[in-house]
mmCIF file of C-alpha atoms in Angstrom:
data_model
loop_
_atom_site.group_PDB
_atom_site.id
_atom_site.type_symbol
_atom_site.label_atom_id
_atom_site.label_comp_id
_atom_site.label_asym_id
_atom_site.label_seq_id
_atom_site.Cartn_x
_atom_site.Cartn_y
_atom_site.Cartn_z
ATOM 1 C CA MET E 264 233.680 218.419 45.801
ATOM 2 C CA GLU E 265 237.254 219.057 46.881
ATOM 3 C CA ILE E 266 236.579 219.947 50.198
ATOM 4 C CA LEU E 267 234.450 216.907 50.745
ATOM 5 C CA TRP E 268 237.573 214.758 49.950
ATOM 6 C CA VAL E 269 239.930 216.527 52.345
ATOM 7 C CA LEU E 270 237.036 216.113 55.287
ATOM 8 C CA MET E 271 236.863 212.460 54.510
ATOM 9 C CA ALA E 272 240.644 212.066 54.424
ATOM 10 C CA MET E 273 240.836 213.857 57.695
ATOM 11 C CA ALA E 274 238.243 211.565 59.218
ATOM 12 C CA MET E 275 240.385 208.449 57.872
ATOM 13 C CA LEU E 276 243.542 209.709 59.497
ATOM 14 C CA SER E 277 241.830 210.614 62.756
ATOM 15 C CA PHE E 278 240.409 207.088 62.978
ATOM 16 C CA VAL E 279 243.795 205.785 62.359
ATOM 17 C CA LEU E 280 246.048 208.063 64.446
ATOM 18 C CA VAL E 281 243.899 208.760 67.621
ATOM 19 C CA PRO E 282 244.297 205.367 69.276
ATOM 20 C CA PHE E 283 247.944 205.240 68.313
ATOM 21 C CA LEU E 284 248.315 209.118 69.650
ATOM 22 C CA MET E 285 246.178 208.092 72.809
ATOM 23 C CA ARG E 286 248.936 205.509 73.556
ATOM 24 C CA ARG E 287 251.910 207.187 73.029
ATOM 25 C CA ARG E 288 250.447 210.105 75.070
ATOM 26 C CA ALA E 289 249.611 207.577 78.139
ATOM 27 C CA GLY E 290 253.202 206.346 78.014
ATOM 28 C CA ILE E 291 252.144 202.878 76.146
ATOM 29 C CA GLY E 292 254.302 202.644 72.897
ATOM 30 C CA GLN E 293 257.151 204.647 74.482
ATOM 31 C CA VAL E 294 258.800 201.119 76.021
ATOM 32 C CA PRO E 295 259.078 197.815 74.561
ATOM 33 C CA PRO E 296 257.218 194.868 76.423
ATOM 34 C CA GLY E 297 259.242 193.362 78.950
ATOM 35 C CA HIS E 298 261.412 196.327 79.409
ATOM 36 C CA PRO E 299 262.021 197.008 83.287
ATOM 37 C CA ASP E 300 260.379 200.384 83.064
ATOM 38 C CA ALA E 301 257.241 199.189 81.389
ATOM 39 C CA ALA E 302 254.007 199.775 83.267
ATOM 40 C CA ASP E 303 252.825 196.289 84.042
ATOM 41 C CA PRO E 304 248.899 195.842 85.228
ATOM 42 C CA ALA E 305 249.847 193.079 87.028
ATOM 43 C CA ASN E 306 252.066 195.229 89.764
ATOM 44 C CA TYR E 307 248.354 196.210 90.965
ATOM 45 C CA GLY E 308 247.153 192.752 91.380
ATOM 46 C CA PHE E 309 244.671 192.993 88.357
ATOM 47 C CA VAL E 310 243.401 189.793 86.892
ATOM 48 C CA ARG E 311 245.292 188.414 83.526
ATOM 49 C CA GLN E 312 242.852 189.110 80.251
ATOM 50 C CA GLU E 313 242.306 185.389 79.784
ATOM 51 C CA GLU E 314 240.769 185.294 83.377
ATOM 52 C CA LEU E 315 238.456 187.862 83.009
ATOM 53 C CA ASP E 316 234.827 187.341 83.557
ATOM 54 C CA VAL E 317 232.809 188.366 80.648
ATOM 55 C CA ARG E 318 229.147 187.654 82.067
ATOM 56 C CA MET E 319 228.545 190.052 84.602
ATOM 57 C CA PRO E 320 229.601 193.620 85.438
ATOM 58 C CA GLY E 321 230.517 192.604 89.138
ATOM 59 C CA PRO E 322 230.512 189.542 91.608
ATOM 60 C CA ASP E 323 227.131 187.517 92.407
ATOM 61 C CA GLN E 324 228.545 184.291 93.675
ATOM 62 C CA ASP E 325 225.069 182.926 94.440
ATOM 63 C CA LEU E 326 223.898 183.976 90.582
ATOM 64 C CA LEU E 327 227.187 181.862 89.520
ATOM 65 C CA ASP E 328 226.735 179.112 91.462
ATOM 66 C CA VAL E 329 223.033 178.625 90.409
ATOM 67 C CA LEU E 330 223.994 179.119 86.849
ATOM 68 C CA GLU E 331 226.955 176.498 87.333
ATOM 69 C CA LEU E 332 224.427 173.785 88.487
ATOM 70 C CA VAL E 333 221.675 174.437 86.388
ATOM 71 C CA GLN E 334 223.876 174.260 83.071
ATOM 72 C CA ARG E 335 225.440 170.912 84.488
ATOM 73 C CA THR E 336 222.494 169.376 85.575
ATOM 74 C CA GLN E 337 220.058 170.790 83.250
ATOM 75 C CA ASP E 338 217.694 170.902 86.325
ATOM 76 C CA TYR E 339 215.902 174.503 86.378
ATOM 77 C CA ARG E 340 214.826 173.998 90.344
ATOM 78 C CA ALA E 341 217.859 176.088 91.688
ATOM 79 C CA ALA E 342 216.919 178.940 89.434
ATOM 80 C CA SER E 343 213.560 178.848 90.156
ATOM 81 C CA GLN E 344 214.393 179.163 93.807
ATOM 82 C CA LEU E 345 216.929 181.795 93.462
ATOM 83 C CA LEU E 346 214.576 183.786 91.617
ATOM 84 C CA ALA E 347 211.728 183.027 94.357
ATOM 85 C CA GLY E 348 214.085 184.591 96.874
ATOM 86 C CA THR E 349 215.370 187.518 95.126
ATOM 87 C CA GLU E 350 213.464 191.054 95.939
ATOM 88 C CA LYS E 351 210.852 192.063 93.259
ATOM 89 C CA GLU E 352 211.352 195.767 93.243
ATOM 90 C CA GLY E 353 215.304 195.499 93.470
ATOM 91 C CA GLU E 354 217.946 195.518 90.466
ATOM 92 C CA LEU E 355 219.346 192.245 91.421
ATOM 93 C CA ARG E 356 216.263 190.491 90.434
ATOM 94 C CA TRP E 357 216.357 191.933 86.702
ATOM 95 C CA GLN E 358 220.114 191.188 86.426
ATOM 96 C CA ARG E 359 219.515 187.558 87.255
ATOM 97 C CA VAL E 360 216.637 187.425 85.028
ATOM 98 C CA GLN E 361 218.878 188.652 82.384
ATOM 99 C CA ALA E 362 221.629 186.454 83.043
ATOM 100 C CA PHE E 363 219.347 183.144 83.094
ATOM 101 C CA ALA E 364 217.973 183.977 79.948
ATOM 102 C CA GLY E 365 221.405 184.935 78.253
ATOM 103 C CA ALA E 366 222.523 181.630 79.355
ATOM 104 C CA ALA E 367 219.816 179.780 77.605
ATOM 105 C CA SER E 368 220.345 181.827 74.512
ATOM 106 C CA VAL E 369 223.762 181.421 74.351
ATOM 107 C CA GLU E 370 223.435 177.562 74.801
ATOM 108 C CA LEU E 371 220.947 177.328 72.329
ATOM 109 C CA GLN E 372 223.280 179.166 69.827
ATOM 110 C CA GLN E 373 226.098 176.895 70.724
ATOM 111 C CA ARG E 374 223.951 173.788 70.512
ATOM 112 C CA PRO E 375 220.737 174.685 68.035
ATOM 113 C CA GLY E 376 220.116 170.673 67.998
ATOM 114 C CA GLY E 377 219.431 168.093 65.833
ATOM 115 C CA VAL E 378 218.811 164.639 65.197
ATOM 116 C CA ALA E 379 220.741 163.220 67.581
ATOM 117 C CA GLU E 380 221.137 166.266 70.107
ATOM 118 C CA THR E 381 219.372 168.085 72.857
ATOM 119 C CA PRO E 382 219.181 171.514 71.787
ATOM 120 C CA GLY E 383 220.904 174.074 74.315
ATOM 121 C CA GLY E 384 218.990 175.831 77.114
ATOM 122 C CA GLN E 385 216.472 172.606 77.388
ATOM 123 C CA TRP E 386 216.196 173.387 81.064
ATOM 124 C CA LEU E 387 214.201 176.563 80.194
ATOM 125 C CA ARG E 388 211.913 174.642 78.056
ATOM 126 C CA VAL E 389 211.588 171.849 80.908
ATOM 127 C CA TRP E 390 210.762 174.780 83.301
ATOM 128 C CA ARG E 391 208.088 176.415 81.365
ATOM 129 C CA ALA E 392 206.336 173.225 80.735
ATOM 130 C CA GLU E 393 206.471 172.102 84.275
ATOM 131 C CA ALA E 394 205.937 175.102 85.865
ATOM 132 C CA PRO E 395 203.702 177.435 83.968
ATOM 133 C CA LYS E 396 202.692 179.663 87.043
ATOM 134 C CA ASP E 397 206.309 180.270 88.144
ATOM 135 C CA PRO E 398 206.524 184.241 87.609
ATOM 136 C CA GLY E 399 210.079 183.884 87.642
ATOM 137 C CA CYS E 400 210.296 181.197 84.725
ATOM 138 C CA ALA E 401 207.824 183.458 82.529
ATOM 139 C CA ALA E 402 210.020 186.780 83.162
ATOM 140 C CA VAL E 403 213.301 184.552 82.119
ATOM 141 C CA TYR E 404 211.117 183.106 78.954
ATOM 142 C CA ALA E 405 210.196 186.759 77.966
ATOM 143 C CA GLU E 406 213.845 188.109 78.119
ATOM 144 C CA PHE E 407 215.018 184.781 76.304
ATOM 145 C CA LEU E 408 212.808 185.687 73.467
ATOM 146 C CA VAL E 409 214.009 189.316 73.263
ATOM 147 C CA GLN E 410 217.448 188.306 73.322
ATOM 148 C CA GLN E 411 216.862 185.692 70.679
ATOM 149 C CA ALA E 412 215.338 188.304 68.256
ATOM 150 C CA TRP E 413 218.329 190.632 68.952
ATOM 151 C CA ARG E 414 220.923 187.703 68.538
ATOM 152 C CA THR E 415 219.479 185.700 65.523
ATOM 153 C CA ALA E 416 217.210 188.139 63.735
ATOM 154 C CA THR E 417 217.587 191.639 61.902
ATOM 155 C CA PRO E 418 215.556 194.480 63.119
ATOM 156 C CA GLY E 419 212.812 195.463 60.711
ATOM 157 C CA THR E 420 212.778 191.818 59.098
ATOM 158 C CA ASP E 421 209.588 189.666 59.582
ATOM 159 C CA GLU E 422 211.345 186.957 61.571
ATOM 160 C CA PHE E 423 212.618 189.736 63.700
ATOM 161 C CA ARG E 424 208.919 191.041 64.213
ATOM 162 C CA ILE E 425 207.382 187.503 64.713
ATOM 163 C CA ILE E 426 209.941 186.541 67.864
ATOM 164 C CA MET E 427 209.256 190.310 68.981
ATOM 165 C CA GLU E 428 205.384 189.878 69.083
ATOM 166 C CA GLU E 429 205.791 186.401 71.154
ATOM 167 C CA ALA E 430 208.290 188.241 73.296
ATOM 168 C CA ARG E 431 205.273 190.837 74.085
ATOM 169 C CA GLU E 432 202.922 188.410 74.510
ATOM 170 C CA ALA E 433 205.253 186.521 77.051
ATOM 171 C CA CYS E 434 205.611 190.056 78.922
ATOM 172 C CA GLY E 435 201.809 190.171 79.295
ATOM 173 C CA GLN E 436 202.017 186.811 80.935
ATOM 174 C CA ALA E 437 204.717 187.236 83.067
ATOM 175 C CA ALA E 438 203.083 190.654 84.368
ATOM 176 C CA LEU E 439 199.899 188.681 84.998
ATOM 177 C CA LEU E 440 201.984 186.109 87.105
ATOM 178 C CA ALA E 441 203.596 188.989 89.511
ATOM 179 C CA PRO E 442 201.455 191.928 90.118
ATOM 180 C CA GLY E 443 203.565 194.741 91.084
ATOM 181 C CA ASP E 444 206.950 193.074 89.660
ATOM 182 C CA PRO E 445 208.517 195.636 87.597
ATOM 183 C CA VAL E 446 210.457 193.029 85.702
ATOM 184 C CA PRO E 447 208.095 192.137 82.726
ATOM 185 C CA CYS E 448 207.758 195.883 81.876
ATOM 186 C CA ILE E 449 211.203 196.472 81.935
ATOM 187 C CA VAL E 450 211.585 193.535 79.297
ATOM 188 C CA GLU E 451 208.966 194.767 77.456
ATOM 189 C CA LEU E 452 210.779 198.359 77.187
ATOM 190 C CA SER E 453 213.378 196.362 74.749
ATOM 191 C CA VAL E 454 210.162 195.111 72.909
ATOM 192 C CA ALA E 455 209.095 198.590 72.323
ATOM 193 C CA ARG E 456 212.290 199.349 71.077
ATOM 194 C CA GLY E 457 212.511 196.775 68.653
ATOM 195 C CA LEU E 458 208.600 197.056 67.509
ATOM 196 C CA ALA E 459 208.986 201.009 67.455
ATOM 197 C CA TYR E 460 206.265 201.674 69.716
ATOM 198 C CA SER E 461 204.722 205.232 69.336
ATOM 199 C CA HIS E 462 205.962 207.830 72.181
ATOM 200 C CA PRO E 463 202.372 207.722 73.709
ATOM 201 C CA GLU E 464 202.518 203.741 73.459
ATOM 202 C CA PHE E 465 206.021 204.024 75.172
ATOM 203 C CA GLU E 466 205.224 206.795 77.879
ATOM 204 C CA LYS E 467 202.017 204.317 78.938
ATOM 205 C CA LEU E 468 204.735 201.460 79.607
ATOM 206 C CA TRP E 469 206.944 203.952 81.162
ATOM 207 C CA LEU E 470 204.567 204.910 83.889
ATOM 208 C CA ARG E 471 203.658 201.178 84.877
ATOM 209 C CA ILE E 472 207.471 200.869 85.495
ATOM 210 C CA LEU E 473 207.321 204.282 87.726
ATOM 211 C CA ASP E 474 204.383 202.877 89.634
ATOM 212 C CA ARG E 475 206.317 199.951 90.449
ATOM 213 C CA ALA E 476 209.739 200.942 90.929
ATOM 214 C CA PRO E 477 210.519 204.559 90.381
ATOM 215 C CA ALA E 478 213.941 204.747 91.262
ATOM 216 C CA HIS E 479 214.929 201.336 89.113
ATOM 217 C CA MET E 480 218.451 201.984 87.386
ATOM 218 C CA GLY E 481 218.208 199.258 85.096
ATOM 219 C CA ALA E 482 214.812 200.293 83.693
ATOM 220 C CA HIS E 483 215.855 203.707 83.097
ATOM 221 C CA LEU E 484 218.954 202.446 81.027
ATOM 222 C CA ALA E 485 216.533 200.144 78.943
ATOM 223 C CA ALA E 486 214.106 203.139 78.418
ATOM 224 C CA LEU E 487 217.100 205.331 77.595
ATOM 225 C CA HIS E 488 217.938 203.292 74.295
ATOM 226 C CA TYR E 489 214.323 203.905 73.186
ATOM 227 C CA TRP E 490 214.883 207.718 73.513
ATOM 228 C CA CYS E 491 217.961 207.757 71.729
ATOM 229 C CA GLU E 492 218.770 208.984 68.274
ATOM 230 C CA LYS E 493 219.596 205.880 66.604
ATOM 231 C CA TRP E 494 216.271 204.351 67.499
ATOM 232 C CA HIS E 495 213.180 206.318 68.289
ATOM 233 C CA GLY E 496 213.815 209.668 69.745
ATOM 234 C CA SER E 497 216.810 212.438 69.421
ATOM 235 C CA ARG E 498 220.033 213.609 71.113
ATOM 236 C CA ASP E 499 218.249 216.046 72.962
ATOM 237 C CA LEU E 500 215.019 213.570 74.078
ATOM 238 C CA ALA E 501 217.676 211.346 75.367
ATOM 239 C CA TYR E 502 219.426 213.934 77.295
ATOM 240 C CA SER E 503 215.998 215.125 78.881
ATOM 241 C CA PHE E 504 215.105 211.851 80.100
ATOM 242 C CA ALA E 505 218.399 211.426 81.739
ATOM 243 C CA GLU E 506 218.741 214.654 83.516
ATOM 244 C CA ALA E 507 215.256 214.509 84.462
ATOM 245 C CA ALA E 508 215.965 211.284 85.995
ATOM 246 C CA ALA E 509 219.278 212.546 87.534
ATOM 247 C CA ALA E 510 217.243 215.607 88.994
ATOM 248 C CA ARG E 511 214.846 213.430 90.752
ATOM 249 C CA ALA E 512 217.235 210.893 92.056
ATOM 250 C CA PRO E 513 216.783 210.046 95.649
ATOM 251 C CA ARG E 514 219.724 210.279 97.832
ATOM 252 C CA GLY E 515 222.568 207.596 97.089
ATOM 253 C CA SER E 516 220.766 206.615 93.954
ATOM 254 C CA LEU E 517 222.738 205.979 90.990
ATOM 255 C CA LEU E 518 220.378 207.483 88.965
ATOM 256 C CA ALA E 519 222.576 210.638 89.007
ATOM 257 C CA ALA E 520 224.893 209.034 86.625
ATOM 258 C CA MET E 521 222.113 208.691 83.775
ATOM 259 C CA PRO E 522 223.384 211.679 82.026
ATOM 260 C CA LEU E 523 226.752 209.882 81.297
ATOM 261 C CA PHE E 524 225.407 207.041 79.677
ATOM 262 C CA ALA E 525 223.205 209.521 77.744
ATOM 263 C CA VAL E 526 226.714 211.340 76.408
ATOM 264 C CA PHE E 527 227.814 207.841 75.859
ATOM 265 C CA GLU E 528 225.200 206.452 73.220
ATOM 266 C CA HIS E 529 225.575 209.811 71.525
ATOM 267 C CA LEU E 530 229.186 209.685 71.077
ATOM 268 C CA PRO E 531 230.566 210.498 67.628
ATOM 269 C CA GLU E 532 231.847 207.564 65.675
ATOM 270 C CA VAL E 533 234.747 209.430 64.564
ATOM 271 C CA ASN E 534 235.759 212.762 66.917
ATOM 272 C CA LEU E 535 237.666 215.272 65.249
ATOM 273 C CA VAL E 536 237.118 218.032 68.263
ATOM 274 C CA ARG E 537 240.187 218.628 70.286
ATOM 275 C CA GLY E 538 239.526 218.253 73.949
ATOM 276 C CA PHE E 539 236.035 216.850 73.265
ATOM 277 C CA TYR E 540 236.515 214.732 76.735
ATOM 278 C CA GLU E 541 237.474 217.916 78.670
ATOM 279 C CA SER E 542 234.244 219.358 77.238
ATOM 280 C CA GLU E 543 231.418 221.043 79.764
ATOM 281 C CA VAL E 544 228.816 218.556 78.937
ATOM 282 C CA VAL E 545 231.203 215.319 79.555
ATOM 283 C CA THR E 546 232.791 216.861 82.512
ATOM 284 C CA LYS E 547 229.511 217.853 84.069
ATOM 285 C CA ALA E 548 228.215 214.208 83.161
ATOM 286 C CA VAL E 549 231.142 212.844 84.512
ATOM 287 C CA HIS E 550 231.176 214.753 87.936
ATOM 288 C CA GLY E 551 227.374 213.518 88.412
ATOM 289 C CA ALA E 552 228.507 210.035 87.996
ATOM 290 C CA LEU E 553 231.249 210.148 90.452
ATOM 291 C CA PHE E 554 229.071 212.027 92.925
ATOM 292 C CA ALA E 555 226.397 209.154 92.448
ATOM 293 C CA VAL E 556 229.271 206.330 92.928
ATOM 294 C CA HIS E 557 230.492 207.791 96.209
ATOM 295 C CA ALA E 558 227.045 208.505 97.616
ATOM 296 C CA ALA E 559 225.447 204.976 96.676
ATOM 297 C CA ARG E 560 225.509 202.160 98.820
ATOM 298 C CA PRO E 561 228.691 199.532 98.493
ATOM 299 C CA ASP E 562 226.131 196.680 97.459
ATOM 300 C CA ASP E 563 224.018 198.379 94.988
ATOM 301 C CA PRO E 564 224.084 195.990 91.817
ATOM 302 C CA MET E 565 224.315 198.537 89.369
ATOM 303 C CA LEU E 566 227.376 200.362 90.981
ATOM 304 C CA ALA E 567 229.615 198.409 88.781
ATOM 305 C CA HIS E 568 227.966 199.541 85.609
ATOM 306 C CA VAL E 569 228.566 202.927 86.372
ATOM 307 C CA ARG E 570 232.317 202.448 87.533
ATOM 308 C CA HIS E 571 232.756 200.508 83.949
ATOM 309 C CA LEU E 572 231.316 203.702 81.966
ATOM 310 C CA LEU E 573 233.462 205.976 84.290
ATOM 311 C CA LEU E 574 236.698 204.106 83.486
ATOM 312 C CA PHE E 575 236.040 204.527 79.962
ATOM 313 C CA PHE E 576 235.500 208.463 79.887
ATOM 314 C CA LEU E 577 238.238 209.038 82.901
ATOM 315 C CA VAL E 578 240.707 207.287 80.431
ATOM 316 C CA ARG E 579 239.411 209.235 77.549
ATOM 317 C CA SER E 580 239.980 212.273 79.633
ATOM 318 C CA GLU E 581 243.325 211.448 80.986
ATOM 319 C CA ARG E 582 242.180 211.521 84.595
ATOM 320 C CA TRP E 583 244.329 208.461 85.583
ATOM 321 C CA ALA E 584 244.355 208.367 89.107
ATOM 322 C CA GLU E 585 240.448 208.489 89.200
ATOM 323 C CA ALA E 586 240.343 205.637 86.331
ATOM 324 C CA MET E 587 242.820 203.635 88.756
ATOM 325 C CA SER E 588 240.564 203.957 91.863
ATOM 326 C CA GLN E 589 237.553 202.777 89.634
ATOM 327 C CA LEU E 590 239.832 199.878 88.682
ATOM 328 C CA MET E 591 240.427 198.746 91.933
ATOM 329 C CA HIS E 592 236.576 198.326 92.131
ATOM 330 C CA ILE E 593 235.641 196.565 88.974
ATOM 331 C CA ASP E 594 238.805 194.413 87.870
ATOM 332 C CA GLY E 595 238.093 190.902 87.069
ATOM 333 C CA HIS E 596 234.597 191.493 85.671
ATOM 334 C CA VAL E 597 233.857 192.944 82.413
ATOM 335 C CA GLY E 598 230.222 192.015 81.294
ATOM 336 C CA ALA E 599 229.362 195.683 81.291
ATOM 337 C CA VAL E 600 229.044 198.516 78.376
ATOM 338 C CA PRO E 601 231.318 200.017 76.860
ATOM 339 C CA TRP E 602 233.029 196.501 76.952
ATOM 340 C CA THR E 603 230.203 194.344 75.935
ATOM 341 C CA LEU E 604 229.856 196.284 72.527
ATOM 342 C CA SER E 605 233.333 194.809 71.285
ATOM 343 C CA GLU E 606 233.853 191.554 69.640
ATOM 344 C CA ASP E 607 236.131 191.174 72.440
ATOM 345 C CA PRO E 608 235.254 192.518 75.730
ATOM 346 C CA ALA E 609 238.154 191.270 77.950
ATOM 347 C CA ALA E 610 240.565 192.862 75.338
ATOM 348 C CA GLU E 611 238.789 195.846 75.055
ATOM 349 C CA PHE E 612 238.598 196.536 79.106
ATOM 350 C CA ALA E 613 242.634 195.231 79.072
ATOM 351 C CA VAL E 614 243.438 198.006 76.720
ATOM 352 C CA TYR E 615 241.843 200.808 78.589
ATOM 353 C CA ARG E 616 243.624 199.278 81.816
ATOM 354 C CA ALA E 617 246.927 199.449 80.421
ATOM 355 C CA LEU E 618 246.142 202.952 79.675
ATOM 356 C CA ALA E 619 245.252 203.623 83.213
ATOM 357 C CA VAL E 620 248.168 202.241 84.226
ATOM 358 C CA ALA E 621 250.591 203.588 82.101
ATOM 359 C CA GLY E 622 249.047 207.140 82.335
ATOM 360 C CA TYR E 623 249.101 206.963 86.231
ATOM 361 C CA GLU E 624 252.993 205.652 86.376
ATOM 362 C CA ALA E 625 254.020 208.397 83.726
ATOM 363 C CA ASN E 626 252.677 210.971 86.545
ATOM 364 C CA GLY E 627 254.498 209.508 89.260
ATOM 365 C CA GLY E 628 252.053 207.046 90.381
ATOM 366 C CA SER E 629 252.541 203.464 91.699
ATOM 367 C CA PRO E 630 251.394 200.150 93.423
ATOM 368 C CA ALA E 631 252.519 202.000 96.551
ATOM 369 C CA THR E 632 250.672 205.242 96.224
ATOM 370 C CA LEU E 633 247.217 204.042 94.926
ATOM 371 C CA HIS E 634 244.926 204.012 97.669
ATOM 372 C CA HIS E 635 242.881 200.828 97.964
#
């Protein structure tokens, strides 16, 4: 019993001290704010914390323009046109479907409606009523139901299951309206996780996606959640899934970064292992992600997702120059893992950015030495 109490005390001490020591080793906390020698992210042209965009991992000006128009006018037609003109098999369509569904879900949460108030997200209801055969609307509505389930109900409850069952039916309808479009099946991956599909049932769904878009990074990330230890798989199953995806990744594909996402999904809540982020499993996954980033197309919609996670691991590994390199590409947008798992994504991102800057300068770096 005494050993148990000692281990618990060590765990609590680590939880309190590790963030402090990390900042201290990076140089943060050694110089008071405002001091001439203090590392300042603004010196690198980085966006102020309050101006960081928490909606998306990277820029998509067409989407932002349409979202602004739809929310201002409550007219869905611009959203319909944008999705109709977005490639079915590409990553961008999936991201835009998520964004429209998320916007409607957040609107409804902020304005649930009442006697004298129109509920938020009304444009999606009107879109569905006026264009029931629109495949874009069908996909957005299915994803909207999925987000509503995770946002408003608790997994395992009757309320959660009812919403998820409705989402599963909506996925089927969306798939019928858009043969060959992987997005309805990708939406169903989250349904499968919520409703605890059996492994054979999940594999059947996954094969349908591979037939439509075998190198779809967003689909692989959604499927990885199902195979994780905290859901319906295990650490070994998740690692095997990620490593198999990386092994069959075509040249220029970001699938080579999948093992890094698997490592992240299984990070210990309290790390008591010195040098964990320099361990072989982490180092190998980071190198795979760096290779994927260097080989990917500059306009790959999933590139920012990988860069954000790389920043997290590179800072934890104290690889300051490489962390700064990622920052130069992604600063300004924080709508990606790991920041979105925090209650304040912008603040979380800003902490890691400050650590990267301080560590970079503590090792002789400066704005003049950073390659753009």
